[in-house]
Amino acid sequence: MSVAPVESIASLSSDLFYDILRRLDGATLASASCTCATFCSISKEERLWENVCSSVWPSTNREDVKSLISSMGGFRKFYADCFPLIVNKHVAEYEQNNYLEYPDNLTEAEYYGDTNEFEVLSPSDFVSIIDIRFKGKPIWSKVLWGVPNANGSNGWFYNCPFQIDLLTYADRDDNNEGVVTLSVSDGLPPITSMEKERKDGKLWHELCNGLQLSWIIVNRRMKQGANLASWSPLGGQRHWPTDNDFVIRFGSVLPAKDILPSQVVECILTMKFRVVHTEGEGVQTTIKLNELSMQLEDMEGAHVNGRNSLLILKEALSCQRSKNYSEVLESCHMYSKVQNELKEEKLRNESRSNTFCILSGIAAFMTFWYCCL
């Protein structure tokens, strides 16, 4: 059998190239587009990037999300904005002396910044696009339009701690899509008792190694988006607050320059699972997702209010990102290190202050009795 020679790659059918490129993931497709003019031209097809986004984020299959992405500039731009994760290299520049307190004499307008900015920044402009995977398999998707319970610019939302409790909001849906369960058939290890799980931690390790979370924030008015999650867990706590609960934490470090004294904040995405069945009960080991929430905290662990959170989320849409996951982890670990150093320094200062007060009290007491005698 003879093989017909091919004079050039351009002589091949463009349909063949399209069929090849549609099988690639986003990173490989982007690399292939740089190899030749033909691949570069075909790789600009929106349908290719729609397939890529659909495989990474199943929630983008929804017609309302497709319309949103089209209004932002298309699937290719959406992938370029939301696949790289947020990385904040300014955490390393943080110093204790730079952590300033809020002046007591600030007016409300000075404290909250330019109030005219909120005329073009509304909670209803933000859209959350969330996807959860376990061992590479999509298990749940949700799209949340706006921020729940943010009613009016003069409402409590702007001055109270910012938090989005996604499952609480999803449970109000008629289709009950807020219920998320995992069992042995999904890849969980069989657990005969919680006592044994406390010793070997098999279920905990499977959750930490298998779970992936993507939480994309989009501002419809600005036509920008960013992924606030870390894909893989950053940490967590098992058997808390009860023996059957597992808390897993994702997140990112967001810039807060000219918004908060710490200049950076942590976006904390929390997933809480509860064991509802074990093998000893005659059924498969099953866990249920009871909480999926977002909140922002500053360096001292204080919750950021709704007004400042909207400003921070707006800044996050245009901050630095990276496809290098080790860079993202380094940024998050640096934040935790600096935060721990701040807490330790605060404890040392409090200890010195307490010691000084005790010694001053003893000296005053001795001076009083010396004068009396």
Short mmCIF file of C-alpha atoms in Angstrom, two decimals:
data_model
loop_
_atom_site.label_atom_id
_atom_site.label_comp_id
_atom_site.label_asym_id
_atom_site.label_seq_id
_atom_site.Cartn_x
_atom_site.Cartn_y
_atom_site.Cartn_z
CA MET A 1 0.00 0.00 0.00
CA SER A 2 1.38 3.37 -1.01
CA VAL A 3 0.88 6.65 0.82
CA ALA A 4 0.20 9.77 -1.20
CA PRO A 5 2.73 12.49 -0.40
CA VAL A 6 1.51 15.72 1.16
CA GLU A 7 3.16 18.78 -0.31
CA SER A 8 2.24 21.09 2.58
CA ILE A 9 0.04 21.19 5.63
CA ALA A 10 -2.09 23.82 3.91
CA SER A 11 -3.15 21.24 1.29
CA LEU A 12 -5.05 19.23 3.90
CA SER A 13 -8.73 19.81 4.51
CA SER A 14 -9.62 22.47 7.06
CA ASP A 15 -12.38 20.12 8.27
CA LEU A 16 -9.70 17.61 9.22
CA PHE A 17 -7.82 20.26 11.18
CA TYR A 18 -11.03 21.32 12.91
CA ASP A 19 -11.74 17.70 13.87
CA ILE A 20 -8.26 17.44 15.37
CA LEU A 21 -8.39 20.72 17.27
CA ARG A 22 -11.84 20.11 18.76
CA ARG A 23 -10.42 17.15 20.68
CA LEU A 24 -7.83 19.27 22.50
CA ASP A 25 -8.07 20.89 25.90
CA GLY A 26 -7.71 24.64 26.29
CA ALA A 27 -3.99 24.78 27.01
CA THR A 28 -3.12 22.45 24.13
CA LEU A 29 -5.44 24.30 21.77
CA ALA A 30 -3.78 27.60 22.65
CA SER A 31 -0.34 26.05 22.01
CA ALA A 32 -1.47 24.53 18.71
CA SER A 33 -2.68 27.93 17.51
CA CYS A 34 0.93 29.15 17.64
CA THR A 35 2.32 26.42 15.38
CA CYS A 36 1.12 27.65 11.99
CA ALA A 37 -1.18 30.16 10.30
CA THR A 38 -3.77 27.48 9.50
CA PHE A 39 -4.09 26.32 13.09
CA CYS A 40 -4.11 29.93 14.25
CA SER A 41 -7.02 30.75 11.97
CA ILE A 42 -9.07 27.67 12.84
CA SER A 43 -8.40 28.00 16.59
CA LYS A 44 -10.27 31.31 16.58
CA GLU A 45 -13.52 29.46 15.95
CA GLU A 46 -15.83 30.16 18.89
CA ARG A 47 -17.29 26.68 18.69
CA LEU A 48 -13.94 25.16 19.63
CA TRP A 49 -13.65 27.31 22.74
CA GLU A 50 -17.28 26.70 23.61
CA ASN A 51 -16.49 22.97 23.69
CA VAL A 52 -13.41 23.63 25.84
CA CYS A 53 -15.38 25.73 28.33
CA SER A 54 -18.17 23.16 28.40
CA SER A 55 -15.71 20.40 29.35
CA VAL A 56 -14.08 22.51 32.08
CA TRP A 57 -17.24 24.25 33.38
CA PRO A 58 -20.46 22.27 32.70
CA SER A 59 -22.45 25.28 33.93
CA THR A 60 -21.54 27.12 30.71
CA ASN A 61 -23.91 24.79 28.83
CA ARG A 62 -26.85 26.85 30.08
CA GLU A 63 -28.37 29.17 27.49
CA ASP A 64 -28.38 32.18 29.85
CA VAL A 65 -24.69 31.64 30.61
CA LYS A 66 -23.89 31.30 26.90
CA SER A 67 -25.57 34.67 26.28
CA LEU A 68 -23.61 36.18 29.18
CA ILE A 69 -20.30 34.87 27.82
CA SER A 70 -21.12 36.12 24.33
CA SER A 71 -21.75 39.60 25.73
CA MET A 72 -18.31 39.47 27.41
CA GLY A 73 -16.49 38.84 24.14
CA GLY A 74 -16.96 35.12 23.56
CA PHE A 75 -15.79 31.78 24.95
CA ARG A 76 -12.17 32.28 23.95
CA LYS A 77 -11.91 35.42 26.07
CA PHE A 78 -13.89 33.79 28.88
CA TYR A 79 -11.42 30.89 29.01
CA ALA A 80 -8.42 33.25 28.93
CA ASP A 81 -9.89 35.25 31.83
CA CYS A 82 -11.17 32.44 34.05
CA PHE A 83 -8.92 29.43 33.56
CA PRO A 84 -5.77 31.06 35.04
CA LEU A 85 -6.05 31.47 38.80
CA ILE A 86 -5.53 34.66 40.79
CA VAL A 87 -2.02 35.08 42.17
CA ASN A 88 -1.01 37.92 44.47
CA LYS A 89 2.73 38.46 44.76
CA HIS A 90 2.37 41.59 46.88
CA VAL A 91 1.77 39.51 50.02
CA ALA A 92 5.52 39.07 50.41
CA GLU A 93 5.93 42.86 50.58
CA TYR A 94 3.66 43.07 53.61
CA GLU A 95 5.25 44.31 56.84
CA GLN A 96 3.80 44.64 60.30
CA ASN A 97 4.59 48.35 60.40
CA ASN A 98 2.56 48.90 57.27
CA TYR A 99 -0.58 47.50 58.83
CA LEU A 100 -2.28 50.76 59.71
CA GLU A 101 -5.40 51.22 61.78
CA TYR A 102 -8.39 53.16 60.55
CA PRO A 103 -8.20 56.77 61.76
CA ASP A 104 -10.94 57.59 64.22
CA ASN A 105 -11.81 60.92 62.60
CA LEU A 106 -12.73 59.60 59.15
CA THR A 107 -16.12 60.60 57.81
CA GLU A 108 -18.40 57.93 56.38
CA ALA A 109 -17.63 59.07 52.83
CA GLU A 110 -13.87 58.96 53.47
CA TYR A 111 -14.10 55.54 55.14
CA TYR A 112 -16.05 53.95 52.30
CA GLY A 113 -14.33 55.79 49.49
CA ASP A 114 -16.00 57.46 46.56
CA THR A 115 -19.72 56.88 47.06
CA ASN A 116 -20.37 57.75 43.42
CA GLU A 117 -18.64 54.52 42.51
CA PHE A 118 -21.55 52.57 43.95
CA GLU A 119 -23.88 54.20 41.47
CA VAL A 120 -22.20 52.00 38.83
CA LEU A 121 -21.38 49.06 41.13
CA SER A 122 -24.38 47.02 42.15
CA PRO A 123 -24.69 43.54 43.72
CA SER A 124 -27.08 42.63 40.90
CA ASP A 125 -24.24 43.07 38.38
CA PHE A 126 -22.32 40.09 39.79
CA VAL A 127 -22.90 36.54 38.60
CA SER A 128 -21.47 33.44 40.30
CA ILE A 129 -20.73 30.42 38.10
CA ILE A 130 -19.86 27.41 40.27
CA ASP A 131 -18.76 23.89 39.32
CA ILE A 132 -17.71 21.02 41.61
CA ARG A 133 -15.81 17.94 40.48
CA PHE A 134 -14.86 14.78 42.32
CA LYS A 135 -12.09 12.67 40.81
CA GLY A 136 -12.51 14.54 37.54
CA LYS A 137 -16.25 13.92 37.29
CA PRO A 138 -18.68 16.87 37.46
CA ILE A 139 -21.05 16.40 40.39
CA TRP A 140 -22.77 19.78 40.72
CA SER A 141 -23.13 23.12 38.94
CA LYS A 142 -24.91 26.31 39.91
CA VAL A 143 -25.34 29.79 38.46
CA LEU A 144 -26.32 32.56 40.86
CA TRP A 145 -27.43 35.90 39.43
CA GLY A 146 -26.68 38.76 41.79
CA VAL A 147 -25.87 38.61 45.49
CA PRO A 148 -28.66 37.18 47.68
CA ASN A 149 -30.34 39.47 50.22
CA ALA A 150 -28.60 42.62 48.93
CA ASN A 151 -31.65 44.87 48.78
CA GLY A 152 -30.95 48.54 48.11
CA SER A 153 -27.84 50.66 48.63
CA ASN A 154 -29.03 51.71 52.08
CA GLY A 155 -29.72 48.16 53.28
CA TRP A 156 -27.94 46.15 55.93
CA PHE A 157 -25.93 44.23 53.31
CA TYR A 158 -23.43 47.06 52.78
CA ASN A 159 -22.50 47.37 56.46
CA CYS A 160 -22.74 43.72 57.58
CA PRO A 161 -20.20 40.95 56.98
CA PHE A 162 -20.26 39.77 53.38
CA GLN A 163 -21.18 36.12 52.83
CA ILE A 164 -22.80 34.08 50.09
CA ASP A 165 -24.26 30.83 51.43
CA LEU A 166 -24.87 29.12 48.12
CA LEU A 167 -26.68 25.99 49.26
CA THR A 168 -29.08 27.93 51.46
CA TYR A 169 -30.02 29.96 48.41
CA ALA A 170 -30.16 26.90 46.12
CA ASP A 171 -32.46 25.01 48.50
CA ARG A 172 -35.19 27.52 47.67
CA ASP A 173 -35.25 26.23 44.09
CA ASP A 174 -38.16 24.02 43.14
CA ASN A 175 -35.95 21.42 41.46
CA ASN A 176 -34.02 20.81 44.70
CA GLU A 177 -30.69 21.08 42.88
CA GLY A 178 -29.03 22.13 46.12
CA VAL A 179 -28.74 18.51 47.32
CA VAL A 180 -25.24 17.12 46.63
CA THR A 181 -24.29 13.61 47.77
CA LEU A 182 -21.29 11.34 47.21
CA SER A 183 -21.16 7.60 47.83
CA VAL A 184 -18.95 4.57 47.26
CA SER A 185 -20.22 4.38 43.67
CA ASP A 186 -18.70 7.86 43.12
CA GLY A 187 -15.29 6.73 44.37
CA LEU A 188 -15.53 7.15 48.15
CA PRO A 189 -13.84 4.50 50.30
CA PRO A 190 -16.21 2.36 52.37
CA ILE A 191 -16.34 3.51 56.00
CA THR A 192 -17.46 0.94 58.58
CA SER A 193 -17.42 3.38 61.52
CA MET A 194 -16.42 6.93 62.34
CA GLU A 195 -14.02 5.65 65.00
CA LYS A 196 -12.02 3.85 62.33
CA GLU A 197 -12.15 6.86 60.02
CA ARG A 198 -10.75 9.03 62.80
CA LYS A 199 -7.74 6.69 63.00
CA ASP A 200 -6.91 6.06 59.33
CA GLY A 201 -8.50 9.14 57.68
CA LYS A 202 -9.20 7.41 54.34
CA LEU A 203 -12.35 9.38 53.62
CA TRP A 204 -10.65 12.66 54.51
CA HIS A 205 -7.71 11.97 52.19
CA GLU A 206 -10.01 11.00 49.31
CA LEU A 207 -11.95 14.24 49.69
CA CYS A 208 -8.81 16.40 49.82
CA ASN A 209 -7.26 14.67 46.81
CA GLY A 210 -10.40 14.26 44.72
CA LEU A 211 -12.42 17.45 45.13
CA GLN A 212 -12.08 20.41 42.77
CA LEU A 213 -13.97 23.68 42.97
CA SER A 214 -14.34 26.49 40.45
CA TRP A 215 -16.12 29.68 41.54
CA ILE A 216 -16.15 32.26 38.77
CA ILE A 217 -17.34 35.81 39.45
CA VAL A 218 -18.54 37.82 36.47
CA ASN A 219 -19.52 41.49 36.41
CA ARG A 220 -22.12 41.91 33.70
CA ARG A 221 -21.65 45.66 33.42
CA MET A 222 -17.85 45.56 33.27
CA LYS A 223 -17.94 42.41 31.07
CA GLN A 224 -15.09 40.83 33.03
CA GLY A 225 -14.70 37.59 34.96
CA ALA A 226 -12.25 35.84 37.26
CA ASN A 227 -11.97 32.51 39.06
CA LEU A 228 -11.80 33.05 42.82
CA ALA A 229 -11.22 29.39 43.68
CA SER A 230 -7.96 27.48 43.95
CA TRP A 231 -9.28 24.38 42.11
CA SER A 232 -7.74 22.06 44.74
CA PRO A 233 -8.25 22.39 48.52
CA LEU A 234 -5.93 24.68 50.47
CA GLY A 235 -6.70 23.06 53.82
CA GLY A 236 -9.53 22.09 56.10
CA GLN A 237 -10.54 20.39 59.29
CA ARG A 238 -11.98 16.92 59.78
CA HIS A 239 -14.44 15.84 62.45
CA TRP A 240 -15.50 19.42 63.14
CA PRO A 241 -17.80 20.72 64.55
CA THR A 242 -19.19 17.20 64.99
CA ASP A 243 -17.55 13.83 64.46
CA ASN A 244 -19.41 13.35 61.16
CA ASP A 245 -18.42 16.70 59.60
CA PHE A 246 -15.56 17.52 57.23
CA VAL A 247 -14.72 21.14 56.40
CA ILE A 248 -12.66 21.77 53.26
CA ARG A 249 -11.34 25.21 52.34
CA PHE A 250 -10.57 26.68 48.92
CA GLY A 251 -9.89 30.29 48.02
CA SER A 252 -7.49 32.95 46.83
CA VAL A 253 -5.70 36.11 47.94
CA LEU A 254 -7.29 39.26 46.53
CA PRO A 255 -5.89 42.79 46.32
CA ALA A 256 -7.48 45.42 48.56
CA LYS A 257 -5.19 48.37 47.91
CA ASP A 258 -6.75 51.69 48.98
CA ILE A 259 -9.75 49.74 50.29
CA LEU A 260 -8.45 48.13 53.51
CA PRO A 261 -5.33 48.83 55.59
CA SER A 262 -4.03 45.28 55.09
CA GLN A 263 -3.92 45.89 51.30
CA VAL A 264 -4.81 42.22 50.70
CA VAL A 265 -7.65 39.95 51.85
CA GLU A 266 -8.39 36.27 51.70
CA CYS A 267 -11.37 34.97 49.75
CA ILE A 268 -12.48 31.89 51.69
CA LEU A 269 -14.61 29.30 49.92
CA THR A 270 -15.85 26.68 52.37
CA MET A 271 -17.32 23.26 51.65
CA LYS A 272 -18.76 21.26 54.54
CA PHE A 273 -19.65 17.59 54.11
CA ARG A 274 -21.49 15.41 56.61
CA VAL A 275 -21.47 11.61 56.73
CA VAL A 276 -25.10 10.47 56.57
CA HIS A 277 -24.53 6.71 56.13
CA THR A 278 -21.74 4.24 56.89
CA GLU A 279 -21.25 0.62 55.81
CA GLY A 280 -22.22 -0.54 59.28
CA GLU A 281 -25.75 0.76 58.71
CA GLY A 282 -26.34 -1.72 55.88
CA VAL A 283 -26.03 0.88 53.06
CA GLN A 284 -23.20 2.46 51.09
CA THR A 285 -21.05 5.10 52.71
CA THR A 286 -22.71 8.39 51.77
CA ILE A 287 -21.83 11.98 52.50
CA LYS A 288 -23.88 15.12 51.86
CA LEU A 289 -22.69 18.64 51.08
CA ASN A 290 -24.27 20.87 53.74
CA GLU A 291 -22.46 24.14 53.08
CA LEU A 292 -20.84 25.95 50.19
CA SER A 293 -20.10 29.56 51.02
CA MET A 294 -17.92 32.54 50.22
CA GLN A 295 -16.65 35.22 52.56
CA LEU A 296 -13.77 37.71 52.67
CA GLU A 297 -11.46 38.17 55.66
CA ASP A 298 -8.66 40.64 56.30
CA MET A 299 -5.27 39.89 57.83
CA GLU A 300 -6.66 39.96 61.37
CA GLY A 301 -9.41 37.49 60.49
CA ALA A 302 -12.18 40.10 60.55
CA HIS A 303 -15.01 39.71 58.06
CA VAL A 304 -15.13 42.34 55.32
CA ASN A 305 -18.45 44.14 54.99
CA GLY A 306 -20.60 44.07 51.88
CA ARG A 307 -19.62 47.53 50.64
CA ASN A 308 -15.87 46.86 50.71
CA SER A 309 -16.35 43.33 49.41
CA LEU A 310 -17.96 44.63 46.22
CA LEU A 311 -14.99 46.94 45.69
CA ILE A 312 -12.55 44.08 46.27
CA LEU A 313 -14.41 41.77 43.89
CA LYS A 314 -14.31 44.51 41.28
CA GLU A 315 -10.53 44.85 41.67
CA ALA A 316 -10.14 41.05 41.48
CA LEU A 317 -11.56 41.07 37.95
CA SER A 318 -8.47 42.83 36.63
CA CYS A 319 -5.73 41.52 38.94
CA GLN A 320 -2.77 39.32 38.04
CA ARG A 321 -3.34 35.63 37.21
CA SER A 322 -1.22 32.60 36.48
CA LYS A 323 -1.54 29.14 34.92
CA ASN A 324 1.27 27.98 37.18
CA TYR A 325 -0.54 26.31 40.07
CA SER A 326 2.57 26.27 42.26
CA GLU A 327 2.64 30.08 42.04
CA VAL A 328 -0.95 30.23 43.22
CA LEU A 329 -0.23 27.91 46.15
CA GLU A 330 2.85 29.92 47.08
CA SER A 331 0.77 33.10 47.19
CA CYS A 332 -1.84 31.48 49.47
CA HIS A 333 0.78 29.93 51.75
CA MET A 334 2.62 33.25 52.01
CA TYR A 335 -0.60 34.92 53.09
CA SER A 336 -1.14 32.28 55.80
CA LYS A 337 2.46 32.70 56.98
CA VAL A 338 2.17 36.49 57.24
CA GLN A 339 -1.21 36.18 58.94
CA ASN A 340 0.22 33.78 61.54
CA GLU A 341 3.16 36.11 62.15
CA LEU A 342 0.72 38.97 62.69
CA LYS A 343 -1.26 36.93 65.21
CA GLU A 344 1.90 35.90 67.05
CA GLU A 345 3.13 39.49 67.19
CA LYS A 346 -0.25 40.61 68.49
CA LEU A 347 -0.14 37.96 71.22
CA ARG A 348 3.38 39.02 72.18
CA ASN A 349 2.31 42.65 72.40
CA GLU A 350 -0.67 41.71 74.56
CA SER A 351 1.59 39.61 76.77
CA ARG A 352 4.03 42.51 77.19
CA SER A 353 1.14 44.85 77.97
CA ASN A 354 -0.27 42.46 80.57
CA THR A 355 3.15 41.99 82.17
CA PHE A 356 3.66 45.75 82.31
CA CYS A 357 0.25 46.25 83.93
CA ILE A 358 0.96 43.58 86.55
CA LEU A 359 4.37 45.01 87.39
CA SER A 360 2.93 48.53 87.53
CA GLY A 361 0.22 47.33 89.90
CA ILE A 362 2.75 45.60 92.15
CA ALA A 363 4.99 48.70 92.18
CA ALA A 364 2.03 50.95 93.00
CA PHE A 365 0.93 48.61 95.80
CA MET A 366 4.43 48.47 97.32
CA THR A 367 4.80 52.26 97.03
CA PHE A 368 1.44 52.74 98.76
CA TRP A 369 2.41 50.52 101.72
CA TYR A 370 5.87 52.05 101.92
CA CYS A 371 4.30 55.51 102.24
CA CYS A 372 1.84 54.24 104.83
CA LEU A 373 4.58 52.72 106.95
#
